[in-house]
């Protein structure tokens, strides 16, 4: 892992977005196209913002997948990750080659099968991800499934995960936070050639310490990133505050 610590989330996002953009350009130069994964949530605001400002990315050669979506949430819901990406990314870039969003309103098993077939034909060049307060990677809450080879799967959301979504203001009450989602699997994320992991905020500090300094464990799902060949971790002074070498 390569670790970068910035004084604040804005500089964190600028660094992560700039490096991510260069990796996308590199893939296009090498093979004529790029396949990427975009994460959502408050941790990705500045990274996606920087990515949108980057010049000389031929978006018409880029195919986008995203990590997860709640089951039963329409795209019009404020917490919809499809809505998030449409408003914060897709409407601001020129025509993409393609983008494949997860629908939480369709039959979940059929939707997993549809997306799994698509992504198996699109090896990922760059994955933009974050780490949850409970250490989750995508919506793979602890204990995460490190064994499944399914690219997408239906997952149960634990209490800590649902509390995070409430705390970030996406839902008015805990009762309204869904208990299930469709998520990209751990193994599918790990197949990405490069991973850009953006993690700002003090509330993520314990998860960052557990996942980056502890043993690789399904109880700390993002700890699996330690075993990836090319993962770049972007932290700020707050999220890195509990690291032993901070």
mmCIF file of C-alpha atoms in Angstrom:
data_model
loop_
_atom_site.group_PDB
_atom_site.id
_atom_site.type_symbol
_atom_site.label_atom_id
_atom_site.label_comp_id
_atom_site.label_asym_id
_atom_site.label_seq_id
_atom_site.Cartn_x
_atom_site.Cartn_y
_atom_site.Cartn_z
ATOM 1 C CA UNK A 1 0.000 0.000 0.000
ATOM 2 C CA UNK A 2 0.992 3.581 -0.650
ATOM 3 C CA UNK A 3 -0.217 5.948 2.060
ATOM 4 C CA UNK A 4 -0.812 9.686 1.609
ATOM 5 C CA UNK A 5 -1.918 11.960 4.462
ATOM 6 C CA UNK A 6 -3.331 15.417 3.744
ATOM 7 C CA UNK A 7 -4.248 18.160 6.211
ATOM 8 C CA UNK A 8 -7.908 18.238 5.155
ATOM 9 C CA UNK A 9 -10.496 16.460 2.956
ATOM 10 C CA UNK A 10 -10.155 18.954 0.099
ATOM 11 C CA UNK A 11 -6.444 18.313 -0.398
ATOM 12 C CA UNK A 12 -7.049 14.590 0.103
ATOM 13 C CA UNK A 13 -9.573 14.603 -2.734
ATOM 14 C CA UNK A 14 -7.340 16.660 -4.982
ATOM 15 C CA UNK A 15 -4.528 14.143 -4.634
ATOM 16 C CA UNK A 16 -6.736 11.071 -4.990
ATOM 17 C CA UNK A 17 -8.643 12.476 -7.971
ATOM 18 C CA UNK A 18 -5.479 13.574 -9.766
ATOM 19 C CA UNK A 19 -3.764 10.213 -9.388
ATOM 20 C CA UNK A 20 -6.951 8.405 -10.347
ATOM 21 C CA UNK A 21 -7.254 10.538 -13.467
ATOM 22 C CA UNK A 22 -3.716 9.716 -14.513
ATOM 23 C CA UNK A 23 -4.388 6.006 -14.077
ATOM 24 C CA UNK A 24 -7.460 6.343 -16.309
ATOM 25 C CA UNK A 25 -5.418 8.176 -18.968
ATOM 26 C CA UNK A 26 -2.723 5.502 -18.715
ATOM 27 C CA UNK A 27 -5.247 2.717 -19.308
ATOM 28 C CA UNK A 28 -6.677 4.534 -22.343
ATOM 29 C CA UNK A 29 -3.196 5.108 -23.777
ATOM 30 C CA UNK A 30 -2.299 1.463 -23.288
ATOM 31 C CA UNK A 31 -5.463 -0.302 -24.456
ATOM 32 C CA UNK A 32 -7.758 2.314 -25.957
ATOM 33 C CA UNK A 33 -10.334 2.256 -23.135
ATOM 34 C CA UNK A 34 -10.695 2.255 -19.358
ATOM 35 C CA UNK A 35 -13.093 0.467 -17.021
ATOM 36 C CA UNK A 36 -13.555 2.077 -13.626
ATOM 37 C CA UNK A 37 -15.543 1.687 -10.405
ATOM 38 C CA UNK A 38 -16.945 4.736 -8.614
ATOM 39 C CA UNK A 39 -17.852 4.790 -4.931
ATOM 40 C CA UNK A 40 -20.397 7.115 -3.349
ATOM 41 C CA UNK A 41 -21.001 8.631 0.083
ATOM 42 C CA UNK A 42 -19.635 11.735 1.755
ATOM 43 C CA UNK A 43 -16.070 10.396 1.684
ATOM 44 C CA UNK A 44 -15.993 10.661 -2.101
ATOM 45 C CA UNK A 45 -17.201 14.252 -2.560
ATOM 46 C CA UNK A 46 -13.777 15.860 -3.038
ATOM 47 C CA UNK A 47 -12.245 12.950 -4.975
ATOM 48 C CA UNK A 48 -15.055 12.955 -7.543
ATOM 49 C CA UNK A 49 -14.981 16.749 -7.702
ATOM 50 C CA UNK A 50 -11.275 16.673 -8.567
ATOM 51 C CA UNK A 51 -11.798 13.916 -11.118
ATOM 52 C CA UNK A 52 -14.312 16.128 -12.912
ATOM 53 C CA UNK A 53 -11.809 18.987 -13.179
ATOM 54 C CA UNK A 54 -9.103 16.834 -14.747
ATOM 55 C CA UNK A 55 -8.308 17.602 -18.370
ATOM 56 C CA UNK A 56 -7.534 15.291 -21.268
ATOM 57 C CA UNK A 57 -9.622 12.323 -20.142
ATOM 58 C CA UNK A 58 -11.467 10.905 -23.136
ATOM 59 C CA UNK A 59 -14.638 9.935 -21.297
ATOM 60 C CA UNK A 60 -16.073 8.402 -24.463
ATOM 61 C CA UNK A 61 -13.631 5.544 -23.855
ATOM 62 C CA UNK A 62 -14.572 5.015 -20.197
ATOM 63 C CA UNK A 63 -17.054 2.479 -18.810
ATOM 64 C CA UNK A 64 -18.248 2.981 -15.233
ATOM 65 C CA UNK A 65 -19.569 0.507 -12.674
ATOM 66 C CA UNK A 66 -20.580 1.400 -9.149
ATOM 67 C CA UNK A 67 -20.211 -0.420 -5.877
ATOM 68 C CA UNK A 68 -23.560 -0.790 -4.194
ATOM 69 C CA UNK A 69 -27.192 0.240 -3.891
ATOM 70 C CA UNK A 70 -29.927 -0.198 -1.345
ATOM 71 C CA UNK A 71 -32.643 -2.730 -2.082
ATOM 72 C CA UNK A 72 -36.057 -1.117 -2.400
ATOM 73 C CA UNK A 73 -34.849 2.474 -2.825
ATOM 74 C CA UNK A 74 -36.009 4.304 -5.992
ATOM 75 C CA UNK A 75 -33.585 6.529 -7.899
ATOM 76 C CA UNK A 76 -35.606 9.550 -6.740
ATOM 77 C CA UNK A 77 -34.800 8.866 -3.060
ATOM 78 C CA UNK A 78 -32.232 11.290 -1.556
ATOM 79 C CA UNK A 79 -30.095 8.341 -0.390
ATOM 80 C CA UNK A 80 -30.036 6.559 -3.757
ATOM 81 C CA UNK A 81 -26.488 5.974 -4.938
ATOM 82 C CA UNK A 82 -27.717 6.082 -8.522
ATOM 83 C CA UNK A 83 -29.096 9.557 -7.832
ATOM 84 C CA UNK A 84 -25.777 10.504 -6.205
ATOM 85 C CA UNK A 85 -23.771 9.505 -9.256
ATOM 86 C CA UNK A 86 -26.178 11.038 -11.742
ATOM 87 C CA UNK A 87 -26.142 14.399 -9.957
ATOM 88 C CA UNK A 88 -22.497 14.521 -8.888
ATOM 89 C CA UNK A 89 -20.785 12.852 -11.810
ATOM 90 C CA UNK A 90 -22.627 11.660 -14.910
ATOM 91 C CA UNK A 91 -24.329 14.981 -15.662
ATOM 92 C CA UNK A 92 -20.942 16.735 -15.532
ATOM 93 C CA UNK A 93 -18.901 14.591 -17.900
ATOM 94 C CA UNK A 94 -19.123 14.261 -21.679
ATOM 95 C CA UNK A 95 -20.705 11.152 -23.129
ATOM 96 C CA UNK A 96 -19.308 8.042 -21.474
ATOM 97 C CA UNK A 97 -18.716 4.839 -23.370
ATOM 98 C CA UNK A 98 -21.168 3.233 -20.934
ATOM 99 C CA UNK A 99 -22.227 3.167 -17.313
ATOM 100 C CA UNK A 100 -23.880 0.327 -15.449
ATOM 101 C CA UNK A 101 -25.871 1.268 -12.373
ATOM 102 C CA UNK A 102 -27.363 -1.078 -9.799
ATOM 103 C CA UNK A 103 -31.141 -1.061 -9.531
ATOM 104 C CA UNK A 104 -32.392 -1.908 -6.069
ATOM 105 C CA UNK A 105 -35.966 -2.008 -7.324
ATOM 106 C CA UNK A 106 -35.606 -5.049 -9.562
ATOM 107 C CA UNK A 107 -35.385 -8.683 -8.478
ATOM 108 C CA UNK A 108 -32.120 -8.631 -6.482
ATOM 109 C CA UNK A 109 -30.836 -12.020 -7.635
ATOM 110 C CA UNK A 110 -31.552 -11.238 -11.280
ATOM 111 C CA UNK A 111 -29.883 -7.833 -10.937
ATOM 112 C CA UNK A 112 -26.796 -9.448 -9.406
ATOM 113 C CA UNK A 113 -26.643 -11.907 -12.307
ATOM 114 C CA UNK A 114 -27.020 -9.104 -14.880
ATOM 115 C CA UNK A 115 -24.247 -6.990 -13.389
ATOM 116 C CA UNK A 116 -21.985 -9.965 -12.767
ATOM 117 C CA UNK A 117 -22.115 -10.910 -16.444
ATOM 118 C CA UNK A 118 -21.329 -7.337 -17.471
ATOM 119 C CA UNK A 119 -18.382 -6.780 -15.158
ATOM 120 C CA UNK A 120 -16.802 -10.137 -15.987
ATOM 121 C CA UNK A 121 -16.438 -8.802 -19.523
ATOM 122 C CA UNK A 122 -14.918 -5.511 -18.310
ATOM 123 C CA UNK A 123 -11.740 -6.022 -16.262
ATOM 124 C CA UNK A 124 -11.431 -3.012 -13.972
ATOM 125 C CA UNK A 125 -8.490 -0.649 -14.384
ATOM 126 C CA UNK A 126 -9.192 1.749 -11.512
ATOM 127 C CA UNK A 127 -11.520 1.347 -8.525
ATOM 128 C CA UNK A 128 -12.387 4.360 -6.376
ATOM 129 C CA UNK A 129 -13.458 3.150 -2.932
ATOM 130 C CA UNK A 130 -13.747 4.231 0.697
ATOM 131 C CA UNK A 131 -13.773 2.573 4.116
ATOM 132 C CA UNK A 132 -16.854 2.591 6.336
ATOM 133 C CA UNK A 133 -16.971 3.398 10.024
ATOM 134 C CA UNK A 134 -17.325 -0.338 10.657
ATOM 135 C CA UNK A 135 -14.460 -1.122 8.281
ATOM 136 C CA UNK A 136 -16.703 -2.189 5.436
ATOM 137 C CA UNK A 137 -15.590 -2.161 1.811
ATOM 138 C CA UNK A 138 -18.542 -1.364 -0.421
ATOM 139 C CA UNK A 139 -21.480 -2.744 1.622
ATOM 140 C CA UNK A 140 -19.559 -5.830 2.723
ATOM 141 C CA UNK A 141 -20.110 -5.394 6.454
ATOM 142 C CA UNK A 142 -18.224 -7.499 9.006
ATOM 143 C CA UNK A 143 -17.836 -10.394 8.945
ATOM 144 C CA UNK A 144 -17.358 -9.960 5.207
ATOM 145 C CA UNK A 145 -17.403 -12.835 2.741
ATOM 146 C CA UNK A 146 -13.803 -13.183 1.554
ATOM 147 C CA UNK A 147 -14.547 -16.439 -0.269
ATOM 148 C CA UNK A 148 -17.379 -15.825 -2.740
ATOM 149 C CA UNK A 149 -16.420 -15.402 -6.367
ATOM 150 C CA UNK A 150 -19.755 -13.804 -7.223
ATOM 151 C CA UNK A 151 -19.060 -10.300 -8.566
ATOM 152 C CA UNK A 152 -22.257 -8.920 -7.007
ATOM 153 C CA UNK A 153 -24.302 -10.253 -4.106
ATOM 154 C CA UNK A 154 -27.166 -9.411 -1.763
ATOM 155 C CA UNK A 155 -25.866 -8.358 1.662
ATOM 156 C CA UNK A 156 -27.369 -7.619 5.070
ATOM 157 C CA UNK A 157 -26.522 -4.187 6.499
ATOM 158 C CA UNK A 158 -25.450 -4.245 10.130
ATOM 159 C CA UNK A 159 -26.467 -1.737 12.788
ATOM 160 C CA UNK A 160 -23.200 0.237 12.611
ATOM 161 C CA UNK A 161 -23.496 0.615 8.853
ATOM 162 C CA UNK A 162 -27.110 1.758 9.081
ATOM 163 C CA UNK A 163 -26.224 4.206 11.854
ATOM 164 C CA UNK A 164 -23.517 5.685 9.632
ATOM 165 C CA UNK A 165 -26.039 6.294 6.841
ATOM 166 C CA UNK A 166 -28.353 7.976 9.350
ATOM 167 C CA UNK A 167 -25.520 10.039 10.815
ATOM 168 C CA UNK A 168 -24.466 11.297 7.396
ATOM 169 C CA UNK A 169 -27.964 12.656 6.879
ATOM 170 C CA UNK A 170 -29.196 10.375 4.117
ATOM 171 C CA UNK A 171 -32.253 9.208 6.096
ATOM 172 C CA UNK A 172 -34.521 10.935 8.648
ATOM 173 C CA UNK A 173 -34.681 7.898 10.971
ATOM 174 C CA UNK A 174 -32.942 4.574 11.517
ATOM 175 C CA UNK A 175 -36.165 2.740 10.731
ATOM 176 C CA UNK A 176 -36.064 4.132 7.205
ATOM 177 C CA UNK A 177 -32.523 2.887 6.488
ATOM 178 C CA UNK A 178 -32.819 -0.350 4.463
ATOM 179 C CA UNK A 179 -31.515 -3.564 5.958
ATOM 180 C CA UNK A 180 -30.353 -5.052 2.639
ATOM 181 C CA UNK A 181 -28.345 -3.905 -0.362
ATOM 182 C CA UNK A 182 -26.739 -5.183 -3.544
ATOM 183 C CA UNK A 183 -22.970 -4.885 -3.226
ATOM 184 C CA UNK A 184 -19.932 -5.618 -5.316
ATOM 185 C CA UNK A 185 -18.087 -8.449 -3.610
ATOM 186 C CA UNK A 186 -14.702 -8.213 -1.925
ATOM 187 C CA UNK A 187 -13.048 -10.472 -4.485
ATOM 188 C CA UNK A 188 -14.454 -8.477 -7.396
ATOM 189 C CA UNK A 189 -13.088 -5.226 -5.957
ATOM 190 C CA UNK A 190 -9.715 -6.888 -5.412
ATOM 191 C CA UNK A 191 -9.536 -7.855 -9.098
ATOM 192 C CA UNK A 192 -9.122 -4.164 -9.976
ATOM 193 C CA UNK A 193 -5.709 -3.319 -11.401
ATOM 194 C CA UNK A 194 -5.400 -0.210 -9.191
ATOM 195 C CA UNK A 195 -7.435 0.885 -6.166
ATOM 196 C CA UNK A 196 -7.785 4.484 -4.983
ATOM 197 C CA UNK A 197 -9.120 4.534 -1.410
ATOM 198 C CA UNK A 198 -10.245 7.920 -0.044
ATOM 199 C CA UNK A 199 -11.014 8.079 3.683
ATOM 200 C CA UNK A 200 -11.468 11.490 5.351
ATOM 201 C CA UNK A 201 -12.934 12.369 8.780
ATOM 202 C CA UNK A 202 -12.169 11.558 12.417
ATOM 203 C CA UNK A 203 -15.122 9.160 12.687
ATOM 204 C CA UNK A 204 -13.221 6.802 10.367
ATOM 205 C CA UNK A 205 -9.999 6.860 12.441
ATOM 206 C CA UNK A 206 -10.563 3.609 14.354
ATOM 207 C CA UNK A 207 -11.599 1.738 11.222
ATOM 208 C CA UNK A 208 -8.530 3.066 9.410
ATOM 209 C CA UNK A 209 -6.250 1.849 12.195
ATOM 210 C CA UNK A 210 -7.931 -1.552 12.367
ATOM 211 C CA UNK A 211 -7.868 -2.082 8.610
ATOM 212 C CA UNK A 212 -4.408 -0.730 7.829
ATOM 213 C CA UNK A 213 -2.422 -1.799 10.896
ATOM 214 C CA UNK A 214 -4.268 -4.895 12.082
ATOM 215 C CA UNK A 215 -4.286 -8.398 10.682
ATOM 216 C CA UNK A 216 -6.281 -9.121 7.542
ATOM 217 C CA UNK A 217 -9.640 -10.226 8.877
ATOM 218 C CA UNK A 218 -13.228 -10.536 7.719
ATOM 219 C CA UNK A 219 -14.108 -8.631 10.901
ATOM 220 C CA UNK A 220 -12.321 -5.626 9.371
ATOM 221 C CA UNK A 221 -13.289 -6.060 5.706
ATOM 222 C CA UNK A 222 -11.132 -3.282 4.206
ATOM 223 C CA UNK A 223 -8.055 -4.912 5.778
ATOM 224 C CA UNK A 224 -8.023 -7.076 2.638
ATOM 225 C CA UNK A 225 -6.587 -4.061 0.823
ATOM 226 C CA UNK A 226 -3.266 -4.824 2.510
ATOM 227 C CA UNK A 227 -2.873 -7.771 0.145
ATOM 228 C CA UNK A 228 -3.521 -5.848 -3.090
ATOM 229 C CA UNK A 229 -0.613 -5.179 -5.454
ATOM 230 C CA UNK A 230 -1.458 -1.537 -6.166
ATOM 231 C CA UNK A 231 -3.617 0.263 -3.632
ATOM 232 C CA UNK A 232 -3.226 3.956 -2.856
ATOM 233 C CA UNK A 233 -4.740 5.104 0.456
ATOM 234 C CA UNK A 234 -5.608 8.784 0.910
ATOM 235 C CA UNK A 235 -6.257 9.981 4.472
ATOM 236 C CA UNK A 236 -6.528 13.339 6.192
ATOM 237 C CA UNK A 237 -5.112 14.411 9.557
ATOM 238 C CA UNK A 238 -8.314 13.274 11.267
ATOM 239 C CA UNK A 239 -8.802 9.826 9.760
ATOM 240 C CA UNK A 240 -5.102 9.040 10.229
ATOM 241 C CA UNK A 241 -4.954 10.319 13.822
ATOM 242 C CA UNK A 242 -4.846 6.870 15.466
ATOM 243 C CA UNK A 243 -2.165 5.367 13.234
ATOM 244 C CA UNK A 244 0.977 4.442 15.160
ATOM 245 C CA UNK A 245 3.274 6.462 12.895
ATOM 246 C CA UNK A 246 1.055 9.560 12.720
#
